[in-house]
Structure formats: structure tokens, C-alpha cells
């Protein structure tokens, strides 16, 4: 992938799929709304099947795996077709596995020391999680002065009402969120509503 993961779209939908049959129509709705980078979290038994289905049937989507916390999950995700990896936190073992995967990755951080440790290891793009609980925009703004080389995808507590505040920061490339995937819309398989919400999220960058 030539582009940085942080530059693919202003918002990366963070998807929890309970029914593998929802994966392809959901991904198509998100892509139609302008959100091509889709993070499928490894929180359900069907997550790898969902990644495999999206990778195989929605080629215009850039599907990735989220909640990656073990080397085994790294291997399984890439084998299923994941084109990027996201972790809520990191250790040297997980970081080594992600480095060796051959796909872009975002290790999770929530403290200055974790950011410095990743910079020391040559990693400049990170997930900031849990964003709101860990200090939100004020914290990220404080990091931009001493650590301008670090760029972030904040996730956690971010919605349509505050996403633009994050996107206005110089060290934020995109945000992750679930607000374009309301539970009732997924339950009803209302893909038109998902597409509409995705389109609104796509437009957030122009509002900044």
C-alpha cells in the first residue's frame, strides 16, 4: 500500500461482526459511503471469516484486523487477507510479529513513554487508545510539541460530535469509530443507513 494507512480516509470504521454473512454487504455500504479502510476487530469467532470474505469479494475495500494482541493473530489475520493490523497496545513480541507481517500496522499507545519507545524502534504511526479516557485532544495536542514526528489514529469514545476536534490536530491522520455502524441498523441489515452515515463521516475532513 503506497499511501500511509493514516491517509486513506478521515475515519476508519471499527467493525465488530457477529454474523459472517453481514461482512460483505456491510463492507460494500462503507465503501460506497467513501470509507475504504475497514478495521474488523478480532473480538468474535467469525472475525477471520469476515476478513476473508471482504478481502475476496470487496476488492475496493482495504480490510484490516483490529484487536491484534498475539503473533498467532498476526499470522492468521494476514493469511485471511488483512491488509493492515491494529493493536490496542503493544509489546516487543507483538511489534516484532507485526513488523514481520509485510503489511502496515498501528500499535496502540496511551502514554508518552509508549510513544517514545515506539519512536525509538522506528515506528512513527500509532493508534491512540482509549482516546477520550486517556486524555483526548488536549493530551494529543500536548504531544505534538515535543514529539512532532509521531502521528496518530485516535480511537475510543470518538463520535460524529467530536471527531472533527481530533482531525483538526496536526498529529492526527484519521480517527477510528463505530458511530456509522449503529447496532439497530446492523440488526435490521439497513445497509442504506450505514452508507449514509459513512458518507457523512467521509465529509468530516472538509469540515476541519
C-alpha atoms as a PDB file:
ATOM      1  CA  UNK A   1       0.000   0.000   0.000  1.00  0.00           C
ATOM      2  CA  UNK A   2       1.694   3.162  -1.177  1.00  0.00           C
ATOM      3  CA  UNK A   3      -0.346   5.561   0.897  1.00  0.00           C
ATOM      4  CA  UNK A   4       0.053   5.784   4.636  1.00  0.00           C
ATOM      5  CA  UNK A   5      -2.715   3.981   6.464  1.00  0.00           C
ATOM      6  CA  UNK A   6      -3.471   7.237   8.247  1.00  0.00           C
ATOM      7  CA  UNK A   7      -4.172   8.966   4.933  1.00  0.00           C
ATOM      8  CA  UNK A   8      -6.611   6.501   3.373  1.00  0.00           C
ATOM      9  CA  UNK A   9      -9.719   8.108   4.871  1.00  0.00           C
ATOM     10  CA  UNK A  10     -10.534  10.546   7.680  1.00  0.00           C
ATOM     11  CA  UNK A  11     -12.419   7.823   9.543  1.00  0.00           C
ATOM     12  CA  UNK A  12     -11.648   4.109   9.904  1.00  0.00           C
ATOM     13  CA  UNK A  13     -14.797   2.183  10.861  1.00  0.00           C
ATOM     14  CA  UNK A  14     -14.109  -0.185  13.748  1.00  0.00           C
ATOM     15  CA  UNK A  15     -16.311  -3.181  12.960  1.00  0.00           C
ATOM     16  CA  UNK A  16     -17.442  -5.966  15.271  1.00  0.00           C
ATOM     17  CA  UNK A  17     -19.091  -8.675  13.162  1.00  0.00           C
ATOM     18  CA  UNK A  18     -21.281 -11.252  14.878  1.00  0.00           C
ATOM     19  CA  UNK A  19     -22.675 -12.864  11.697  1.00  0.00           C
ATOM     20  CA  UNK A  20     -20.212 -13.563   8.893  1.00  0.00           C
ATOM     21  CA  UNK A  21     -22.954 -13.138   6.296  1.00  0.00           C
ATOM     22  CA  UNK A  22     -23.108  -9.426   7.196  1.00  0.00           C
ATOM     23  CA  UNK A  23     -19.452  -8.827   6.337  1.00  0.00           C
ATOM     24  CA  UNK A  24     -19.693  -8.288   2.561  1.00  0.00           C
ATOM     25  CA  UNK A  25     -22.838  -6.100   2.416  1.00  0.00           C
ATOM     26  CA  UNK A  26     -21.577  -4.043   5.366  1.00  0.00           C
ATOM     27  CA  UNK A  27     -18.202  -3.512   3.700  1.00  0.00           C
ATOM     28  CA  UNK A  28     -19.866  -2.567   0.423  1.00  0.00           C
ATOM     29  CA  UNK A  29     -22.018   0.008   2.221  1.00  0.00           C
ATOM     30  CA  UNK A  30     -18.986   1.557   3.925  1.00  0.00           C
ATOM     31  CA  UNK A  31     -17.005   1.709   0.676  1.00  0.00           C
ATOM     32  CA  UNK A  32     -19.989   3.223  -1.164  1.00  0.00           C
ATOM     33  CA  UNK A  33     -20.045   5.905   1.524  1.00  0.00           C
ATOM     34  CA  UNK A  34     -16.362   6.673   0.949  1.00  0.00           C
ATOM     35  CA  UNK A  35     -14.749   4.731   3.807  1.00  0.00           C
ATOM     36  CA  UNK A  36     -12.433   2.234   2.143  1.00  0.00           C
ATOM     37  CA  UNK A  37     -10.259   1.317   5.139  1.00  0.00           C
ATOM     38  CA  UNK A  38     -12.218  -1.080   7.354  1.00  0.00           C
ATOM     39  CA  UNK A  39     -10.921  -2.480  10.646  1.00  0.00           C
ATOM     40  CA  UNK A  40     -12.555  -5.784  11.581  1.00  0.00           C
ATOM     41  CA  UNK A  41     -11.842  -6.477  15.234  1.00  0.00           C
ATOM     42  CA  UNK A  42     -10.852  -9.960  16.352  1.00  0.00           C
ATOM     43  CA  UNK A  43     -13.486  -9.934  19.102  1.00  0.00           C
ATOM     44  CA  UNK A  44     -15.837 -12.559  17.674  1.00  0.00           C
ATOM     45  CA  UNK A  45     -15.383 -16.145  16.462  1.00  0.00           C
ATOM     46  CA  UNK A  46     -16.306 -15.154  12.890  1.00  0.00           C
ATOM     47  CA  UNK A  47     -13.887 -12.216  12.575  1.00  0.00           C
ATOM     48  CA  UNK A  48     -11.318 -14.046  10.436  1.00  0.00           C
ATOM     49  CA  UNK A  49     -14.068 -15.420   8.189  1.00  0.00           C
ATOM     50  CA  UNK A  50     -15.394 -11.861   7.823  1.00  0.00           C
ATOM     51  CA  UNK A  51     -11.946 -10.559   6.838  1.00  0.00           C
ATOM     52  CA  UNK A  52     -11.575 -13.401   4.351  1.00  0.00           C
ATOM     53  CA  UNK A  53     -14.974 -12.663   2.791  1.00  0.00           C
ATOM     54  CA  UNK A  54     -14.355  -8.908   2.487  1.00  0.00           C
ATOM     55  CA  UNK A  55     -10.874  -9.450   1.049  1.00  0.00           C
ATOM     56  CA  UNK A  56     -12.248 -11.875  -1.517  1.00  0.00           C
ATOM     57  CA  UNK A  57     -15.473 -10.137  -2.518  1.00  0.00           C
ATOM     58  CA  UNK A  58     -14.949  -6.416  -1.934  1.00  0.00           C
ATOM     59  CA  UNK A  59     -11.608  -5.678  -3.631  1.00  0.00           C
ATOM     60  CA  UNK A  60     -12.096  -1.911  -3.383  1.00  0.00           C
ATOM     61  CA  UNK A  61     -12.045  -2.193   0.418  1.00  0.00           C
ATOM     62  CA  UNK A  62      -8.785  -2.087   2.364  1.00  0.00           C
ATOM     63  CA  UNK A  63      -9.697  -4.530   5.100  1.00  0.00           C
ATOM     64  CA  UNK A  64      -7.594  -4.861   8.235  1.00  0.00           C
ATOM     65  CA  UNK A  65      -7.639  -6.686  11.541  1.00  0.00           C
ATOM     66  CA  UNK A  66      -8.059  -4.935  14.876  1.00  0.00           C
ATOM     67  CA  UNK A  67      -7.578  -6.038  18.493  1.00  0.00           C
ATOM     68  CA  UNK A  68      -4.456  -7.932  17.401  1.00  0.00           C
ATOM     69  CA  UNK A  69      -2.554  -8.922  20.543  1.00  0.00           C
ATOM     70  CA  UNK A  70      -0.602 -12.108  19.691  1.00  0.00           C
ATOM     71  CA  UNK A  71       1.820 -13.228  16.973  1.00  0.00           C
ATOM     72  CA  UNK A  72      -0.633 -16.012  16.096  1.00  0.00           C
ATOM     73  CA  UNK A  73      -3.360 -13.445  15.422  1.00  0.00           C
ATOM     74  CA  UNK A  74      -0.931 -11.526  13.215  1.00  0.00           C
ATOM     75  CA  UNK A  75      -0.279 -14.634  11.117  1.00  0.00           C
ATOM     76  CA  UNK A  76      -3.947 -15.661  10.948  1.00  0.00           C
ATOM     77  CA  UNK A  77      -5.116 -12.174  10.022  1.00  0.00           C
ATOM     78  CA  UNK A  78      -2.655 -11.756   7.168  1.00  0.00           C
ATOM     79  CA  UNK A  79      -3.431 -15.271   5.922  1.00  0.00           C
ATOM     80  CA  UNK A  80      -7.129 -14.317   5.886  1.00  0.00           C
ATOM     81  CA  UNK A  81      -6.394 -11.291   3.717  1.00  0.00           C
ATOM     82  CA  UNK A  82      -5.915  -8.448   6.201  1.00  0.00           C
ATOM     83  CA  UNK A  83      -4.033  -5.571   4.580  1.00  0.00           C
ATOM     84  CA  UNK A  84      -3.243  -3.789   7.836  1.00  0.00           C
ATOM     85  CA  UNK A  85      -3.085  -4.588  11.557  1.00  0.00           C
ATOM     86  CA  UNK A  86      -4.145  -2.595  14.609  1.00  0.00           C
ATOM     87  CA  UNK A  87      -3.407  -3.413  18.239  1.00  0.00           C
ATOM     88  CA  UNK A  88      -4.858  -1.804  21.380  1.00  0.00           C
ATOM     89  CA  UNK A  89      -1.379  -1.885  22.933  1.00  0.00           C
ATOM     90  CA  UNK A  90       1.976  -3.421  22.171  1.00  0.00           C
ATOM     91  CA  UNK A  91       4.864  -5.493  23.449  1.00  0.00           C
ATOM     92  CA  UNK A  92       8.150  -6.181  21.685  1.00  0.00           C
ATOM     93  CA  UNK A  93       6.867  -9.680  20.816  1.00  0.00           C
ATOM     94  CA  UNK A  94       3.717  -8.362  19.144  1.00  0.00           C
ATOM     95  CA  UNK A  95       5.608  -5.494  17.498  1.00  0.00           C
ATOM     96  CA  UNK A  96       8.146  -7.915  16.038  1.00  0.00           C
ATOM     97  CA  UNK A  97       5.359 -10.069  14.606  1.00  0.00           C
ATOM     98  CA  UNK A  98       3.613  -7.057  13.088  1.00  0.00           C
ATOM     99  CA  UNK A  99       6.886  -5.799  11.595  1.00  0.00           C
ATOM    100  CA  UNK A 100       7.449  -9.192  10.004  1.00  0.00           C
ATOM    101  CA  UNK A 101       3.925  -9.412   8.602  1.00  0.00           C
ATOM    102  CA  UNK A 102       4.629  -7.366   5.487  1.00  0.00           C
ATOM    103  CA  UNK A 103       1.563  -5.153   5.970  1.00  0.00           C
ATOM    104  CA  UNK A 104       1.177  -1.698   7.590  1.00  0.00           C
ATOM    105  CA  UNK A 105       0.366  -1.704  11.311  1.00  0.00           C
ATOM    106  CA  UNK A 106      -0.699   0.649  14.074  1.00  0.00           C
ATOM    107  CA  UNK A 107       0.463  -0.337  17.567  1.00  0.00           C
ATOM    108  CA  UNK A 108      -1.649   1.127  20.353  1.00  0.00           C
ATOM    109  CA  UNK A 109      -0.342   3.705  22.847  1.00  0.00           C
ATOM    110  CA  UNK A 110      -1.846   5.746  25.661  1.00  0.00           C
ATOM    111  CA  UNK A 111       1.206   7.284  27.361  1.00  0.00           C
ATOM    112  CA  UNK A 112       4.131   9.490  26.361  1.00  0.00           C
ATOM    113  CA  UNK A 113       6.621   6.792  27.337  1.00  0.00           C
ATOM    114  CA  UNK A 114       4.966   4.288  24.990  1.00  0.00           C
ATOM    115  CA  UNK A 115       5.146   6.812  22.149  1.00  0.00           C
ATOM    116  CA  UNK A 116       8.843   7.469  22.823  1.00  0.00           C
ATOM    117  CA  UNK A 117       9.541   3.731  22.997  1.00  0.00           C
ATOM    118  CA  UNK A 118       7.948   3.213  19.567  1.00  0.00           C
ATOM    119  CA  UNK A 119       9.808   6.170  18.067  1.00  0.00           C
ATOM    120  CA  UNK A 120      13.000   4.618  19.427  1.00  0.00           C
ATOM    121  CA  UNK A 121      12.083   1.479  17.469  1.00  0.00           C
ATOM    122  CA  UNK A 122      11.453   3.419  14.258  1.00  0.00           C
ATOM    123  CA  UNK A 123       7.653   3.423  14.408  1.00  0.00           C
ATOM    124  CA  UNK A 124       6.024   6.820  13.783  1.00  0.00           C
ATOM    125  CA  UNK A 125       2.363   5.886  13.144  1.00  0.00           C
ATOM    126  CA  UNK A 126       0.301   4.674  16.089  1.00  0.00           C
ATOM    127  CA  UNK A 127      -3.180   4.120  17.442  1.00  0.00           C
ATOM    128  CA  UNK A 128      -4.039   6.328  20.435  1.00  0.00           C
ATOM    129  CA  UNK A 129      -6.366   4.265  22.645  1.00  0.00           C
ATOM    130  CA  UNK A 130      -8.582   4.695  24.591  1.00  0.00           C
ATOM    131  CA  UNK A 131      -8.564   8.244  23.237  1.00  0.00           C
ATOM    132  CA  UNK A 132     -11.113  10.049  25.375  1.00  0.00           C
ATOM    133  CA  UNK A 133     -10.253   8.155  28.563  1.00  0.00           C
ATOM    134  CA  UNK A 134      -6.512   8.709  28.022  1.00  0.00           C
ATOM    135  CA  UNK A 135      -6.733  12.491  27.745  1.00  0.00           C
ATOM    136  CA  UNK A 136      -8.388  13.168  24.399  1.00  0.00           C
ATOM    137  CA  UNK A 137      -7.480  16.106  22.182  1.00  0.00           C
ATOM    138  CA  UNK A 138      -5.742  18.003  24.995  1.00  0.00           C
ATOM    139  CA  UNK A 139      -3.301  15.125  25.504  1.00  0.00           C
ATOM    140  CA  UNK A 140      -2.578  14.724  21.795  1.00  0.00           C
ATOM    141  CA  UNK A 141      -2.091  18.464  21.413  1.00  0.00           C
ATOM    142  CA  UNK A 142       0.463  18.358  24.231  1.00  0.00           C
ATOM    143  CA  UNK A 143       2.382  15.581  22.452  1.00  0.00           C
ATOM    144  CA  UNK A 144       2.644  17.455  19.158  1.00  0.00           C
ATOM    145  CA  UNK A 145       5.228  19.901  20.504  1.00  0.00           C
ATOM    146  CA  UNK A 146       7.939  17.583  21.856  1.00  0.00           C
ATOM    147  CA  UNK A 147       7.094  14.623  19.573  1.00  0.00           C
ATOM    148  CA  UNK A 148       6.010  16.083  16.218  1.00  0.00           C
ATOM    149  CA  UNK A 149       7.222  13.035  14.305  1.00  0.00           C
ATOM    150  CA  UNK A 150       4.529  10.818  15.879  1.00  0.00           C
ATOM    151  CA  UNK A 151       1.177  10.571  14.053  1.00  0.00           C
ATOM    152  CA  UNK A 152      -1.946   9.002  15.444  1.00  0.00           C
ATOM    153  CA  UNK A 153      -5.265   7.343  14.743  1.00  0.00           C
ATOM    154  CA  UNK A 154      -7.212   8.016  17.950  1.00  0.00           C
ATOM    155  CA  UNK A 155      -9.944   5.504  18.799  1.00  0.00           C
ATOM    156  CA  UNK A 156     -12.219   5.145  21.797  1.00  0.00           C
ATOM    157  CA  UNK A 157     -15.027   7.498  22.740  1.00  0.00           C
ATOM    158  CA  UNK A 158     -14.952   9.287  19.396  1.00  0.00           C
ATOM    159  CA  UNK A 159     -18.209  10.027  17.577  1.00  0.00           C
ATOM    160  CA  UNK A 160     -19.701  12.317  14.972  1.00  0.00           C
ATOM    161  CA  UNK A 161     -19.899  15.136  17.505  1.00  0.00           C
ATOM    162  CA  UNK A 162     -16.191  15.270  18.411  1.00  0.00           C
ATOM    163  CA  UNK A 163     -14.323  13.603  15.529  1.00  0.00           C
ATOM    164  CA  UNK A 164     -13.620  16.959  13.862  1.00  0.00           C
ATOM    165  CA  UNK A 165     -11.819  18.149  17.015  1.00  0.00           C
ATOM    166  CA  UNK A 166      -9.340  15.290  16.656  1.00  0.00           C
ATOM    167  CA  UNK A 167      -8.996  15.679  12.899  1.00  0.00           C
ATOM    168  CA  UNK A 168      -8.032  19.333  13.328  1.00  0.00           C
ATOM    169  CA  UNK A 169      -4.860  18.354  15.228  1.00  0.00           C
ATOM    170  CA  UNK A 170      -1.599  18.335  13.237  1.00  0.00           C
ATOM    171  CA  UNK A 171      -0.540  14.927  14.579  1.00  0.00           C
ATOM    172  CA  UNK A 172      -3.827  13.134  13.810  1.00  0.00           C
ATOM    173  CA  UNK A 173      -4.154  11.459  10.415  1.00  0.00           C
ATOM    174  CA  UNK A 174      -7.530   9.802  10.940  1.00  0.00           C
ATOM    175  CA  UNK A 175      -9.831   8.601  13.708  1.00  0.00           C
ATOM    176  CA  UNK A 176     -11.420   5.240  14.405  1.00  0.00           C
ATOM    177  CA  UNK A 177     -15.014   4.840  15.447  1.00  0.00           C
ATOM    178  CA  UNK A 178     -18.237   2.891  15.339  1.00  0.00           C
ATOM    179  CA  UNK A 179     -20.887   5.606  15.055  1.00  0.00           C
ATOM    180  CA  UNK A 180     -21.587   4.848  11.392  1.00  0.00           C
ATOM    181  CA  UNK A 181     -22.478   1.296  12.448  1.00  0.00           C
ATOM    182  CA  UNK A 182     -25.412   1.629  14.891  1.00  0.00           C
ATOM    183  CA  UNK A 183     -26.489  -1.692  16.380  1.00  0.00           C
ATOM    184  CA  UNK A 184     -30.095  -1.328  15.260  1.00  0.00           C
ATOM    185  CA  UNK A 185     -29.040  -0.683  11.655  1.00  0.00           C
ATOM    186  CA  UNK A 186     -26.814  -3.764  11.657  1.00  0.00           C
ATOM    187  CA  UNK A 187     -29.562  -5.884  13.232  1.00  0.00           C
ATOM    188  CA  UNK A 188     -32.027  -4.711  10.579  1.00  0.00           C
ATOM    189  CA  UNK A 189     -29.387  -5.047   7.839  1.00  0.00           C
ATOM    190  CA  UNK A 190     -30.164  -1.473   6.881  1.00  0.00           C
ATOM    191  CA  UNK A 191     -27.122  -1.042   4.652  1.00  0.00           C
ATOM    192  CA  UNK A 192     -28.518   2.132   3.086  1.00  0.00           C
ATOM    193  CA  UNK A 193     -28.406   3.808   6.500  1.00  0.00           C
ATOM    194  CA  UNK A 194     -24.838   2.606   7.052  1.00  0.00           C
ATOM    195  CA  UNK A 195     -23.851   4.041   3.677  1.00  0.00           C
ATOM    196  CA  UNK A 196     -25.476   7.382   4.536  1.00  0.00           C
ATOM    197  CA  UNK A 197     -23.652   7.593   7.869  1.00  0.00           C
ATOM    198  CA  UNK A 198     -20.383   6.583   6.202  1.00  0.00           C
ATOM    199  CA  UNK A 199     -20.803   9.358   3.639  1.00  0.00           C
ATOM    200  CA  UNK A 200     -21.328  11.887   6.432  1.00  0.00           C
ATOM    201  CA  UNK A 201     -18.173  10.616   8.152  1.00  0.00           C
ATOM    202  CA  UNK A 202     -16.223  10.935   4.902  1.00  0.00           C
ATOM    203  CA  UNK A 203     -17.161  14.589   4.781  1.00  0.00           C
ATOM    204  CA  UNK A 204     -15.659  15.333   8.181  1.00  0.00           C
ATOM    205  CA  UNK A 205     -12.246  16.131   6.699  1.00  0.00           C
ATOM    206  CA  UNK A 206     -13.660  19.012   4.656  1.00  0.00           C
ATOM    207  CA  UNK A 207     -15.209  20.485   7.793  1.00  0.00           C
ATOM    208  CA  UNK A 208     -11.848  20.826   9.548  1.00  0.00           C
END
